[in-house]
Short mmCIF file of C-alpha atoms in Angstrom, two decimals:
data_model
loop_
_atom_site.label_atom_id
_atom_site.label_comp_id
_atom_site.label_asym_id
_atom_site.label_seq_id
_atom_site.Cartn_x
_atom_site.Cartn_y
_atom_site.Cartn_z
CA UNK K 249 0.00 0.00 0.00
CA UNK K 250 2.63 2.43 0.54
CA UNK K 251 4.13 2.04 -2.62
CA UNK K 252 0.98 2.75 -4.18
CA UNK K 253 0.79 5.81 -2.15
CA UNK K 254 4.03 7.07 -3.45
CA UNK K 255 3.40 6.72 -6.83
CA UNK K 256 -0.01 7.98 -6.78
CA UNK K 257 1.17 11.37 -5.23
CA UNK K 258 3.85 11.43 -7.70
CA UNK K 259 1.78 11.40 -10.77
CA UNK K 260 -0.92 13.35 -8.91
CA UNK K 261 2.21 16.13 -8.74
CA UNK K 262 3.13 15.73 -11.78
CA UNK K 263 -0.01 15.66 -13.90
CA UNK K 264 -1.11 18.68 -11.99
CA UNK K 265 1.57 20.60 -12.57
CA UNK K 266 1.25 19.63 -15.91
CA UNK K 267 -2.53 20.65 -16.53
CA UNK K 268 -1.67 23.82 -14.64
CA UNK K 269 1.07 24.98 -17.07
CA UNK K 270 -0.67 24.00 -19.93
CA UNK K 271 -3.87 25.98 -19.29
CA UNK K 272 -1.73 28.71 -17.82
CA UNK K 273 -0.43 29.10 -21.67
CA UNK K 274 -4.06 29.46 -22.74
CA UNK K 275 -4.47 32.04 -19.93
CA UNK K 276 -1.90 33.92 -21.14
CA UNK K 277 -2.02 34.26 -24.54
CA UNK K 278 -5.94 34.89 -24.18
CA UNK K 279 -5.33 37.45 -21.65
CA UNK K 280 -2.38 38.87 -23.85
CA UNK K 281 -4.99 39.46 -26.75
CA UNK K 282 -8.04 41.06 -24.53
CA UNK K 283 -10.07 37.67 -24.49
CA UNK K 284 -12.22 37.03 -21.32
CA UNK K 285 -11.10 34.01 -19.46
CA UNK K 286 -14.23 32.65 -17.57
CA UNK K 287 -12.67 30.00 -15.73
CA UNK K 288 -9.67 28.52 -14.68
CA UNK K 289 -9.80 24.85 -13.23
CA UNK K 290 -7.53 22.48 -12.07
CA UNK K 291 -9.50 18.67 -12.77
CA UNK K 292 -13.17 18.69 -14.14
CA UNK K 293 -15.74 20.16 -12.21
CA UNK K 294 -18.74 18.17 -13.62
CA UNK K 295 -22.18 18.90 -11.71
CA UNK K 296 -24.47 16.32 -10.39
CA UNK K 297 -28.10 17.11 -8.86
CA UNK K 298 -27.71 20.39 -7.15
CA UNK K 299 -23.73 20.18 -6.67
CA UNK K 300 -22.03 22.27 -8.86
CA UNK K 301 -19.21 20.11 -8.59
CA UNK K 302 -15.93 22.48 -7.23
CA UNK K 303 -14.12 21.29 -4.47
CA UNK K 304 -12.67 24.81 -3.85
CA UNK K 305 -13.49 28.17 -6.21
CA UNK K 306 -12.57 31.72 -6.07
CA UNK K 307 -13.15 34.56 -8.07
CA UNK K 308 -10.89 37.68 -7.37
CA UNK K 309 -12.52 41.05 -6.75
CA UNK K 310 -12.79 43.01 -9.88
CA UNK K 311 -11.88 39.51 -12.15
CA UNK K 312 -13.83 37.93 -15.15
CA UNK K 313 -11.96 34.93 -13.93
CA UNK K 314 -13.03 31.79 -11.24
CA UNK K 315 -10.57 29.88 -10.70
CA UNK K 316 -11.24 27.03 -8.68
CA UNK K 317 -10.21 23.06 -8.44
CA UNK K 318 -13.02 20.16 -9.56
CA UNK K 319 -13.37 16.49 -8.09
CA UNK K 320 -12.77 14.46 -10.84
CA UNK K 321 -8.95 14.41 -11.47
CA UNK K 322 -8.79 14.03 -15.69
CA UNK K 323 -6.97 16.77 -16.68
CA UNK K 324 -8.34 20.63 -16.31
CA UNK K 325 -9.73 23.27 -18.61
CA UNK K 326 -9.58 27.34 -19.42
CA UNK K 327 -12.94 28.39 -20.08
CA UNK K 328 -12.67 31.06 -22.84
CA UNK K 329 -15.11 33.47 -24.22
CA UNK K 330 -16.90 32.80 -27.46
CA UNK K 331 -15.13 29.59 -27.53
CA UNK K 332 -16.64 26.60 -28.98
CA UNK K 333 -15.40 23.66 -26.43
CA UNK K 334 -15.00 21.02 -24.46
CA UNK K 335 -18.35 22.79 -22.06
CA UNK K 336 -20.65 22.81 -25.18
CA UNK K 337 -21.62 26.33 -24.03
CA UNK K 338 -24.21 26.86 -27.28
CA UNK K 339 -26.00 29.51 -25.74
CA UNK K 340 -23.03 31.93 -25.28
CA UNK K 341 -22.29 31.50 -29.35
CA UNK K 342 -26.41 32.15 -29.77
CA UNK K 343 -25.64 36.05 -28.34
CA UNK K 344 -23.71 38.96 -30.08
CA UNK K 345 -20.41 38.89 -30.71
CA UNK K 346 -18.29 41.34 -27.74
CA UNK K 347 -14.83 42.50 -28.25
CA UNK K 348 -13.75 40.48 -26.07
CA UNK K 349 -14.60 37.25 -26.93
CA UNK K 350 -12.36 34.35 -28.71
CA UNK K 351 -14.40 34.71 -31.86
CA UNK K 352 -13.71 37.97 -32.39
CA UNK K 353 -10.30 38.02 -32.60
CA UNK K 354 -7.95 37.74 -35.58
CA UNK K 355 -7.28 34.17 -36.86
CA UNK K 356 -3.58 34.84 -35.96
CA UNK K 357 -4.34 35.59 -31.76
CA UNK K 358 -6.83 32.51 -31.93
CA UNK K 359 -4.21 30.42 -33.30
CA UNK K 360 -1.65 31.39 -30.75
CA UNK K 361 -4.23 31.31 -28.34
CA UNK K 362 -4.62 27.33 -28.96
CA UNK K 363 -1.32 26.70 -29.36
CA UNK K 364 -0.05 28.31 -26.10
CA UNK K 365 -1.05 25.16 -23.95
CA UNK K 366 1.10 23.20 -26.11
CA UNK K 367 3.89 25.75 -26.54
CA UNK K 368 3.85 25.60 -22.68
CA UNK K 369 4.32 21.50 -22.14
CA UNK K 370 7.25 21.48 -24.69
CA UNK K 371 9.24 24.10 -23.96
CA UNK K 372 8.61 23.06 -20.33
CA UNK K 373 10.00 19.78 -21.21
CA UNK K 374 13.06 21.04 -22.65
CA UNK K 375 13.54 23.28 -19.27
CA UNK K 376 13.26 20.18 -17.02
CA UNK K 377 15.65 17.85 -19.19
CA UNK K 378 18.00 21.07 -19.18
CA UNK K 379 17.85 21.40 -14.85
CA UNK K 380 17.89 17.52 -14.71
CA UNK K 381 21.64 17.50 -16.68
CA UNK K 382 22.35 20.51 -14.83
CA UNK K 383 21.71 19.14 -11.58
CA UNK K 384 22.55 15.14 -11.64
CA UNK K 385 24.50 15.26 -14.88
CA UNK K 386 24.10 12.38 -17.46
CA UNK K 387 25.28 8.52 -15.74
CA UNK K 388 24.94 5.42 -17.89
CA UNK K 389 27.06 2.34 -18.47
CA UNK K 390 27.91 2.72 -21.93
CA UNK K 391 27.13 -0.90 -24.45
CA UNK K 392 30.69 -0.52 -25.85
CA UNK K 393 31.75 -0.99 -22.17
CA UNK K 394 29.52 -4.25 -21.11
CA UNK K 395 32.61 -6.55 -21.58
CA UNK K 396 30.62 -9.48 -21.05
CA UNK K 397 28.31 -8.76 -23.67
CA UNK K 398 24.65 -9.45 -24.23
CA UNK K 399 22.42 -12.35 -24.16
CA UNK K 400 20.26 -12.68 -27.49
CA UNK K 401 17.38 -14.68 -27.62
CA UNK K 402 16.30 -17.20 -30.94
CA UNK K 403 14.77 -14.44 -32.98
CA UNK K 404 17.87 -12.32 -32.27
CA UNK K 405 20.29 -15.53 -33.25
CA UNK K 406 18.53 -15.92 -36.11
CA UNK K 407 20.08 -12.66 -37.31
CA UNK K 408 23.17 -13.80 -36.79
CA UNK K 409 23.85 -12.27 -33.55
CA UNK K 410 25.79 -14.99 -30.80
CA UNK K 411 25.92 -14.74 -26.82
CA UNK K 412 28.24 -12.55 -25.31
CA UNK K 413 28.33 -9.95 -28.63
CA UNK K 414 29.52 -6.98 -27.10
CA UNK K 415 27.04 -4.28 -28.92
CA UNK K 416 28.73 -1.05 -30.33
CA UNK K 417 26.33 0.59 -32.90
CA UNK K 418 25.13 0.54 -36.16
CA UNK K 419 25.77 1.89 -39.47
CA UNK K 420 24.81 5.30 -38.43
CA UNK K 421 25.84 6.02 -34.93
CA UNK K 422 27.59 4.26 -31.47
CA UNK K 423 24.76 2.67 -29.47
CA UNK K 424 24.79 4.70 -25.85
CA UNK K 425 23.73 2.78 -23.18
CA UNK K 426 21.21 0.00 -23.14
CA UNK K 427 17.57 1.47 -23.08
CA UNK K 428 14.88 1.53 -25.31
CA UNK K 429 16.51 3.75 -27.93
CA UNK K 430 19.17 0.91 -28.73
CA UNK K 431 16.13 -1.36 -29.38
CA UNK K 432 14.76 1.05 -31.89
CA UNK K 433 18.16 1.48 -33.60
CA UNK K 434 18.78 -2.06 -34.00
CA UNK K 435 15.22 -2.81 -35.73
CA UNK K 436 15.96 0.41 -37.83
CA UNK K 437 19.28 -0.46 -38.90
CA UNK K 438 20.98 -2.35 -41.92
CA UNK K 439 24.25 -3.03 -40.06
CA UNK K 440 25.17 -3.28 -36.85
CA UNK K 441 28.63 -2.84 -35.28
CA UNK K 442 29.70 -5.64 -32.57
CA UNK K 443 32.83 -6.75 -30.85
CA UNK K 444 32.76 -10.90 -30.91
CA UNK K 445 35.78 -12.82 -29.01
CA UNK K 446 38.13 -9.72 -29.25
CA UNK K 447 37.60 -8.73 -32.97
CA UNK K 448 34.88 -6.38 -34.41
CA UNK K 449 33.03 -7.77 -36.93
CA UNK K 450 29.57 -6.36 -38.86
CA UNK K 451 26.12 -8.00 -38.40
CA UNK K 452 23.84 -7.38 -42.04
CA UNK K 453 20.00 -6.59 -40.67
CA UNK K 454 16.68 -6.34 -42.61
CA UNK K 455 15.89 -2.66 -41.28
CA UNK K 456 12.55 -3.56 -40.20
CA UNK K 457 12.47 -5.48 -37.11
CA UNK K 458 9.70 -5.68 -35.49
CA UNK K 459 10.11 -3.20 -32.70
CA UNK K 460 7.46 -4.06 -30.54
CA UNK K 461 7.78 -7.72 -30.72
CA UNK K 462 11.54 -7.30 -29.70
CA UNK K 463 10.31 -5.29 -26.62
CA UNK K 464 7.41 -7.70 -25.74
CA UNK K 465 9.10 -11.01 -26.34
CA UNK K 466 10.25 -12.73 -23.29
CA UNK K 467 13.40 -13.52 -23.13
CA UNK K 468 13.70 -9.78 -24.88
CA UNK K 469 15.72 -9.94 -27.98
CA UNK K 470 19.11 -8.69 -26.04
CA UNK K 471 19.63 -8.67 -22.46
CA UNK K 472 22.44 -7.60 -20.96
CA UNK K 473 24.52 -10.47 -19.50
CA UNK K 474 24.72 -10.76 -15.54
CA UNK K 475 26.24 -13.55 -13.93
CA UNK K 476 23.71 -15.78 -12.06
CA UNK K 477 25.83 -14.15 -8.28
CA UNK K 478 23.88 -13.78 -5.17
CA UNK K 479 24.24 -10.29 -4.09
CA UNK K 480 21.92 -10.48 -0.86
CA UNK K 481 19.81 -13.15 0.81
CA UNK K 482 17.46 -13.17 2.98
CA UNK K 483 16.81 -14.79 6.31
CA UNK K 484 14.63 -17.63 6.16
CA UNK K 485 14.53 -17.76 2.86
CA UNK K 486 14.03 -20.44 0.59
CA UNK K 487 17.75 -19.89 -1.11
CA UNK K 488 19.09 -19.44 3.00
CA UNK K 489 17.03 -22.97 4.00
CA UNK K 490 18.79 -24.41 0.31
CA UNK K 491 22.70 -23.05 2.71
CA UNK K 492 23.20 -20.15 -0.27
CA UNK K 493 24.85 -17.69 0.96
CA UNK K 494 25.69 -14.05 -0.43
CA UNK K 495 28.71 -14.54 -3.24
CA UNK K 496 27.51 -17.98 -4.32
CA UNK K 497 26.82 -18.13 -7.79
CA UNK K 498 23.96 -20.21 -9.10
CA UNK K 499 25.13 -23.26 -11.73
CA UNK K 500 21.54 -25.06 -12.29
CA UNK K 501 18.30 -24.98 -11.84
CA UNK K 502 15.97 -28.06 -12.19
CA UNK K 503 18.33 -29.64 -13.77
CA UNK K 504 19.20 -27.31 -16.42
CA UNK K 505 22.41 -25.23 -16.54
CA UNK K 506 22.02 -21.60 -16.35
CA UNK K 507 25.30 -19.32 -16.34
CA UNK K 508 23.57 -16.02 -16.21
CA UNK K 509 20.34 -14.19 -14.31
CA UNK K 510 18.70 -13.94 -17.61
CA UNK K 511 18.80 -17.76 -17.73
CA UNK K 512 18.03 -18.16 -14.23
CA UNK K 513 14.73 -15.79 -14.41
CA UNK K 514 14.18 -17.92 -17.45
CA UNK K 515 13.59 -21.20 -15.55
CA UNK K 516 11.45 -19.65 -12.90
CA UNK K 517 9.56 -17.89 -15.13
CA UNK K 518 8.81 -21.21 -16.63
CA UNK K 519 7.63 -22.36 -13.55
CA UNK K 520 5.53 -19.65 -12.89
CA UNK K 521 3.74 -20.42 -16.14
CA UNK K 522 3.05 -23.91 -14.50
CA UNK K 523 1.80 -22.73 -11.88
CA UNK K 524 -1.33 -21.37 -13.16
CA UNK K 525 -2.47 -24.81 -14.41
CA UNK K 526 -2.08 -26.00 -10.90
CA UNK K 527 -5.27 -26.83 -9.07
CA UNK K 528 -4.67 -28.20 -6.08
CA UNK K 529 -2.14 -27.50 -3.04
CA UNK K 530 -0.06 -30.62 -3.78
CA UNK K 531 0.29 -29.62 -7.26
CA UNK K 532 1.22 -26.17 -6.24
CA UNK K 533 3.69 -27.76 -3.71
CA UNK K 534 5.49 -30.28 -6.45
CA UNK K 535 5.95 -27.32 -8.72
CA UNK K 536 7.33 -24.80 -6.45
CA UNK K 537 9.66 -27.56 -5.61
CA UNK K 538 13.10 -27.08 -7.22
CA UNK K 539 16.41 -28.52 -6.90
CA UNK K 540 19.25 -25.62 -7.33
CA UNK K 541 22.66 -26.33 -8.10
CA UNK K 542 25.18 -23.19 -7.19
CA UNK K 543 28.87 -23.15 -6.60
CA UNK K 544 30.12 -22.18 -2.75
CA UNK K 545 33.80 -20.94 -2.99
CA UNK K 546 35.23 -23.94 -4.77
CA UNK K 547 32.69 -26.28 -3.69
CA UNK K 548 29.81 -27.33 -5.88
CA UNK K 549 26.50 -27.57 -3.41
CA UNK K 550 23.26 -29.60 -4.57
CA UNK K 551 20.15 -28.42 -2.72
CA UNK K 552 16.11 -29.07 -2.68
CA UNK K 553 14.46 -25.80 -1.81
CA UNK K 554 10.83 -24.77 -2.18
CA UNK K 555 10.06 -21.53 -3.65
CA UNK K 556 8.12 -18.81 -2.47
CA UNK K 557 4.53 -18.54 -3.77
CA UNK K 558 3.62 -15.20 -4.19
CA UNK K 559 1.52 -14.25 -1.35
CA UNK K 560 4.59 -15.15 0.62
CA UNK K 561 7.43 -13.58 -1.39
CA UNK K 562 9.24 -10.49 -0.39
CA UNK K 563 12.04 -9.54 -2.54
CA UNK K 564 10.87 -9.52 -6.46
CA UNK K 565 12.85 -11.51 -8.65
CA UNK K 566 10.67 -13.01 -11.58
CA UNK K 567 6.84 -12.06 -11.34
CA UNK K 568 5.55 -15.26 -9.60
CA UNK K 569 7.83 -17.24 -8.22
CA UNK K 570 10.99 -16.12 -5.35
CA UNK K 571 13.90 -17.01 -3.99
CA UNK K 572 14.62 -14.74 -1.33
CA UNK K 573 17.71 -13.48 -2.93
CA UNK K 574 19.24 -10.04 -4.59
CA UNK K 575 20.76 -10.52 -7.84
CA UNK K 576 24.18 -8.64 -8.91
CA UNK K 577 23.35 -6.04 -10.90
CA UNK K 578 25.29 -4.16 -13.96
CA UNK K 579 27.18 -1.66 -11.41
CA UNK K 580 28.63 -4.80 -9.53
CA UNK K 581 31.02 -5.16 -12.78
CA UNK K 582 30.68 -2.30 -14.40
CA UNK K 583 31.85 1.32 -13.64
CA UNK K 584 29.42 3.89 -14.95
CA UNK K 585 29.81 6.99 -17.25
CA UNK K 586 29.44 10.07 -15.79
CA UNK K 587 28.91 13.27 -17.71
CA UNK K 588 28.63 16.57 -15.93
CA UNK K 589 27.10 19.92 -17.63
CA UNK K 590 27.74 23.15 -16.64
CA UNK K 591 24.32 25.84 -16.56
CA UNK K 592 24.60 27.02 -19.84
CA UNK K 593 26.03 23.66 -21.23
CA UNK K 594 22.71 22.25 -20.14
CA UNK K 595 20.13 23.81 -22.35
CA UNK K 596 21.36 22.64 -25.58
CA UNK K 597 22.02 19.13 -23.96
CA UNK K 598 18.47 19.24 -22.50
CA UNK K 599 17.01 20.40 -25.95
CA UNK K 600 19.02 17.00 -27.47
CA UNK K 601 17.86 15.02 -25.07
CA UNK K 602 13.96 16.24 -25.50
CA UNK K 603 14.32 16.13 -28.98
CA UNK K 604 15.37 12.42 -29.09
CA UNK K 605 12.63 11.29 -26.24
CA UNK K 606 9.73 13.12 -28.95
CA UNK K 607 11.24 11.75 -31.94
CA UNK K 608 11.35 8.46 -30.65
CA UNK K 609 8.19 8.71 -29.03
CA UNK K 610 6.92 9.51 -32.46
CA UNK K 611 8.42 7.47 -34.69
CA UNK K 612 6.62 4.64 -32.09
CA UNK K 613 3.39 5.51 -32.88
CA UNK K 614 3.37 3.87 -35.62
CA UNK K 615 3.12 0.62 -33.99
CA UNK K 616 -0.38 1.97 -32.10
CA UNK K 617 -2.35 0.29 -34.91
CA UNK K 618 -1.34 -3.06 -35.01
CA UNK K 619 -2.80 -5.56 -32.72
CA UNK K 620 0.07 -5.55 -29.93
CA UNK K 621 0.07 -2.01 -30.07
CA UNK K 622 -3.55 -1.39 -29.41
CA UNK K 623 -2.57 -3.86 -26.46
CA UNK K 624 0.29 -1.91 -24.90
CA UNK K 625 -2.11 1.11 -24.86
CA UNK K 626 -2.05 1.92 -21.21
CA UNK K 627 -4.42 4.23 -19.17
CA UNK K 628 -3.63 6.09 -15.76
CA UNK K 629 -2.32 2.89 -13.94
CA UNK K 630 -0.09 2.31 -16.49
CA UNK K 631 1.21 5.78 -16.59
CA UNK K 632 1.36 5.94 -12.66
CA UNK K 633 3.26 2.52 -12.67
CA UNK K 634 5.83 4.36 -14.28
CA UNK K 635 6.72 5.73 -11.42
CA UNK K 636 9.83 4.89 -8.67
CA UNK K 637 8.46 2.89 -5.66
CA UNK K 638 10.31 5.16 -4.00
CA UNK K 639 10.40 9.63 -4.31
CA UNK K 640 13.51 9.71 -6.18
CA UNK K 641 13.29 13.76 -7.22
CA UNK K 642 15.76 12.97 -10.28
CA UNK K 643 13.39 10.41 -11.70
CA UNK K 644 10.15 12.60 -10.73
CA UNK K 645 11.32 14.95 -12.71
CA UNK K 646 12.37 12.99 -16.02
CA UNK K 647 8.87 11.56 -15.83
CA UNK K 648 7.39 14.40 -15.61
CA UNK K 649 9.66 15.87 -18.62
CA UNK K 650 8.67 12.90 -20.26
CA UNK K 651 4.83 13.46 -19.09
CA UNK K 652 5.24 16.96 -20.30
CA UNK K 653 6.51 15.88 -23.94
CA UNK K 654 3.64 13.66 -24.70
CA UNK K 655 0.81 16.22 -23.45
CA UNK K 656 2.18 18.26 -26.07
CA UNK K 657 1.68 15.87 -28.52
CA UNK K 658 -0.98 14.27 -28.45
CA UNK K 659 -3.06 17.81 -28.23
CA UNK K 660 -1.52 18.60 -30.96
CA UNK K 661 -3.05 15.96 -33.05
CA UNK K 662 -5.57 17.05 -35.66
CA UNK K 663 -8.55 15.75 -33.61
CA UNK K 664 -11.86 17.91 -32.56
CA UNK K 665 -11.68 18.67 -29.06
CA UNK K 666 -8.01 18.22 -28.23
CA UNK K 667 -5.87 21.60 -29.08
CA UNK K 668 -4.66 20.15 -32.59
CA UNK K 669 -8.07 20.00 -33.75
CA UNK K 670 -8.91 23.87 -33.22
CA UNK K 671 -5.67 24.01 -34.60
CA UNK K 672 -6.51 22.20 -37.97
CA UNK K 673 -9.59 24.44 -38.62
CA UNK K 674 -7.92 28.15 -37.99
CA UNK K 675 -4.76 27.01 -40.69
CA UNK K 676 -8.16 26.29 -43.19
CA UNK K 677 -9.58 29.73 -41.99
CA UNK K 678 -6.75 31.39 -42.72
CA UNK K 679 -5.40 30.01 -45.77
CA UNK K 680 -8.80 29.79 -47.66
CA UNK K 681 -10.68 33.21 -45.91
CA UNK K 682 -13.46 30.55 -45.11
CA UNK K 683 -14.45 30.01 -41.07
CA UNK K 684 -16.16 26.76 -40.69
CA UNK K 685 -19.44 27.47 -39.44
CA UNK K 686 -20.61 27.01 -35.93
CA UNK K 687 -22.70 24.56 -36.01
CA UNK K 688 -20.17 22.55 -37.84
CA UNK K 689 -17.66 23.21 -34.95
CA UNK K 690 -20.06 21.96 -32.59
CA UNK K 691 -20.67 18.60 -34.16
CA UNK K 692 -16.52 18.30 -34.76
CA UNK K 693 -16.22 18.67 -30.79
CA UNK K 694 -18.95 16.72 -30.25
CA UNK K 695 -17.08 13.84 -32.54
CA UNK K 696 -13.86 14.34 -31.10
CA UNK K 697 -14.77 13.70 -27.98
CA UNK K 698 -16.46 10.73 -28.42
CA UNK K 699 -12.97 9.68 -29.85
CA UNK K 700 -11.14 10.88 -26.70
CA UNK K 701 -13.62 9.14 -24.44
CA UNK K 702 -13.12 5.61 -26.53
CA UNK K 703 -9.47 5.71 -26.27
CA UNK K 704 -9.82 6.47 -22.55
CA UNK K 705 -11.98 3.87 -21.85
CA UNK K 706 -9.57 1.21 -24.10
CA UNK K 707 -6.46 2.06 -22.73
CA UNK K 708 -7.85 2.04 -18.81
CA UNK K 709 -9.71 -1.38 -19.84
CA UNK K 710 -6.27 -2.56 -20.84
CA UNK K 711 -5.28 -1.59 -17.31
CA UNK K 712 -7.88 -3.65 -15.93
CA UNK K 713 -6.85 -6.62 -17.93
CA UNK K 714 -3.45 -6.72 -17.27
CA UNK K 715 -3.79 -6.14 -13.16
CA UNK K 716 -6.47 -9.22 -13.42
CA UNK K 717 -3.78 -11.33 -16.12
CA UNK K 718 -5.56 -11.40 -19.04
CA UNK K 719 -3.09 -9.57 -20.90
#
């Protein structure tokens, strides 16, 4: 429960701050140009019965302004004058036009005016990224420096790729560090660069890998390798009852010879499969039973333990199944780069940076309408999951960054209702004279938000699934 808690106040923060700053670049472009902002609201203040549906409101003496904060927590909204949106307000378009109202403006100020939110989350972004580098610098463990190499699963062999390929880039550009970004290159690229037993050596590719399926497949397509050590155990633990002890490093598991993590979460992830076919206790008991081979200084140490089930286990090592034991991680064999920035280094580093997070983010989108990809659609769990289980300020504010970049984004996109929509019809109003008529502008909202509202309710439905394992 208390890691819920922390990463439900962290997105709560963030997506706050985020709605805030994005109306506040309505507000001020509409207050810039003499248009009459009628309310400013942090969440949705839908009414039901006789409740108007505020949690707190104020309106400042002498303001055309209420700002206030609403109970359902989806976002937020600028109410603006003569404004055909989200609020339906038909009646207000039904009286004569007043100076000050949104439809009275030049196209130029309207367009501005709807872009401003946008404007706002973007260059926002680029800010945090910029403070981030500034602040914690840049730290990764660069691929050209994982001297072990990677493990490659069969799709990844079938390329031509072999275990314990040390990955250094393709025909374009030097991988950085492994992340998401060197899956995209590889399934982009026509070459890629390697280091195999000491000599480098060029791997042809087709250019079109799947990206998604290398992301979703399990084992991934490249892992990086980890020796199967034991960096902790704990006490009364299945491993501690087995006699492993911190150091040991695991040789087999039921019989099968793993050298690596990714092998040994391999196994118990196969066992974990099992387990859902089990139906009684017994068969629950025989398959959480497994015999672990692991090496003790020089000694060689057979042992029957019986894994954790998961309403017992403690310390998460595959989804299902546990051990009791920490596994060595990357830093236990490899030292880090570090990459400091100075202030004004950091703006152009933290413009990079955003630029290659959006471009990526992008050039993903592509995979939305596929199958998979209407799968991995995820709603506000998903999004919150992102989260640390812990407040980590460094990562709170690269999510939020991250946050930032795709809330300018997706309102960007040419649909009615979202900021890319309004958008869409002032670029036709002002390069063909022509203003769409009202009427016409209410049915596109009307339409548009019957789109927003589907692909809310599929990607929190997607949410659902996966939390009750049907995805």
């Amino acid at each position: 429960m208390e890691i819920f808690l922390i990463k439900l106040l962290q997105f709560i923060l963030a997506i706050s701050l985020l709605v805030l700053l994005h109306e506040g670049g309505h507000f001020f472009f509409s207050k810039l140009f003499g248009v009459r902002v009628e309310k400013f609201y942090l969440f949705f203040d839908p009414s039901i019965g006789k409740w108007k549906g505020s949690l707190f409101k104020w309106k400042p003496k002498n303001s055309d302004t209420t700002y206030g904060v609403g109970w359902l927590p989806l976002g937020g909204y600028c109410k603006i004058s003569g404004m055909i949106d989200e609020s339906f307000d038909t009646e207000q378009m039904k009286q004569p036009e007043q100076p000050w109202e949104f439809r009275t403006k030049p196209a130029w100020q309207r367009l501005l005016i709807m872009i401003g939110g946008v404007l706002v989350n973007f260059l926002l972004a680029l800010f945090i990224y910029s403070m981030v580098l500034y602040t914690w610098g840049d730290e990764y463990i660069a691929t050209k420096d994982m001297k072990m190499g990677m493990k490659f699963n069969q799709e990844a062999k079938s390329y031509g790729f072999q275990d314990g390929d040390i990955l250094i880039g393709t025909e374009t550009a030097d991988f950085k560090d492994f992340s998401a970004d060197l899956f995209r290159d590889i399934s982009e690229a026509k070459q890629v660069r390697i280091v195999r037993a000491g000599q480098p050596m060029t791997i042809n590719l087709p250019g079109d890998i799947n990206l998604l399926g290398m992301l979703k497949s399990s084992p991934r397509f490249c892992q990086p390798f980890i020796p199967a050590e034991i960096d902790t155990v704990l006490p009364n633990s299945p491993a501690a009852k087995a006699g492993v002890r911190k150091g040991d490093k695991i040789l087999a598991v039921n019989g099968t010879a793993v050298d690596s993590w990714n092998e040994f979460t391999e196994q118990t992830g196969r066992l974990a499969d099992q387990m859902t076919e089990a139906t009684t206790q017994a068969d629950s008991l025989r398959l959480r039973t497994a015999t672990i081979v692991f090496q003790h200084g020089a000694e060689i140490k057979n042992s029957e333990t019986t894994l954790n089930s998961p309403d017992t286990a403690t310390i998460v090592l595959t989804p299902e199944l546990q051990m009791g034991v920490g596994m060595t991680s990357l830093l236990s064999y490899y030292q880090p780069t570090k990459v400091s920035y100075g202030f004004f280094e950091s703006f152009p580093a933290g413009i990079q940076y955003g630029w290659n997070v959006l471009s990526g983010y992008v050039g993903d989108l592509k995979y939305l309408f596929s199958s998979d990809g209407a799968k991995s659609l995820g709603g506000f769990g998903a999004i919150g999951s992102l989260f640390p289980p812990v407040w980590d300020w460094h990562m709170f504010w690269l999510m939020t960054a991250f946050l930032s970049i795709i809330l300018a984004f997706m309102n960007i996109l040419p649909i009615p209702a979202l900021d890319g929509g309004h958008v869409l019809f002032l670029l036709y109003e002002m390069l063909t004279g022509r203003k769409p008529s009202e009427n016409f502008m209410i049915r596109a909202e009307y339409v548009g938000f019957g789109i927003l509202i589907l692909l809310m309710v599929v990607a929190n439905l997607n949410d659902i699934l996966r939390w009750l394992g049907y995805m």
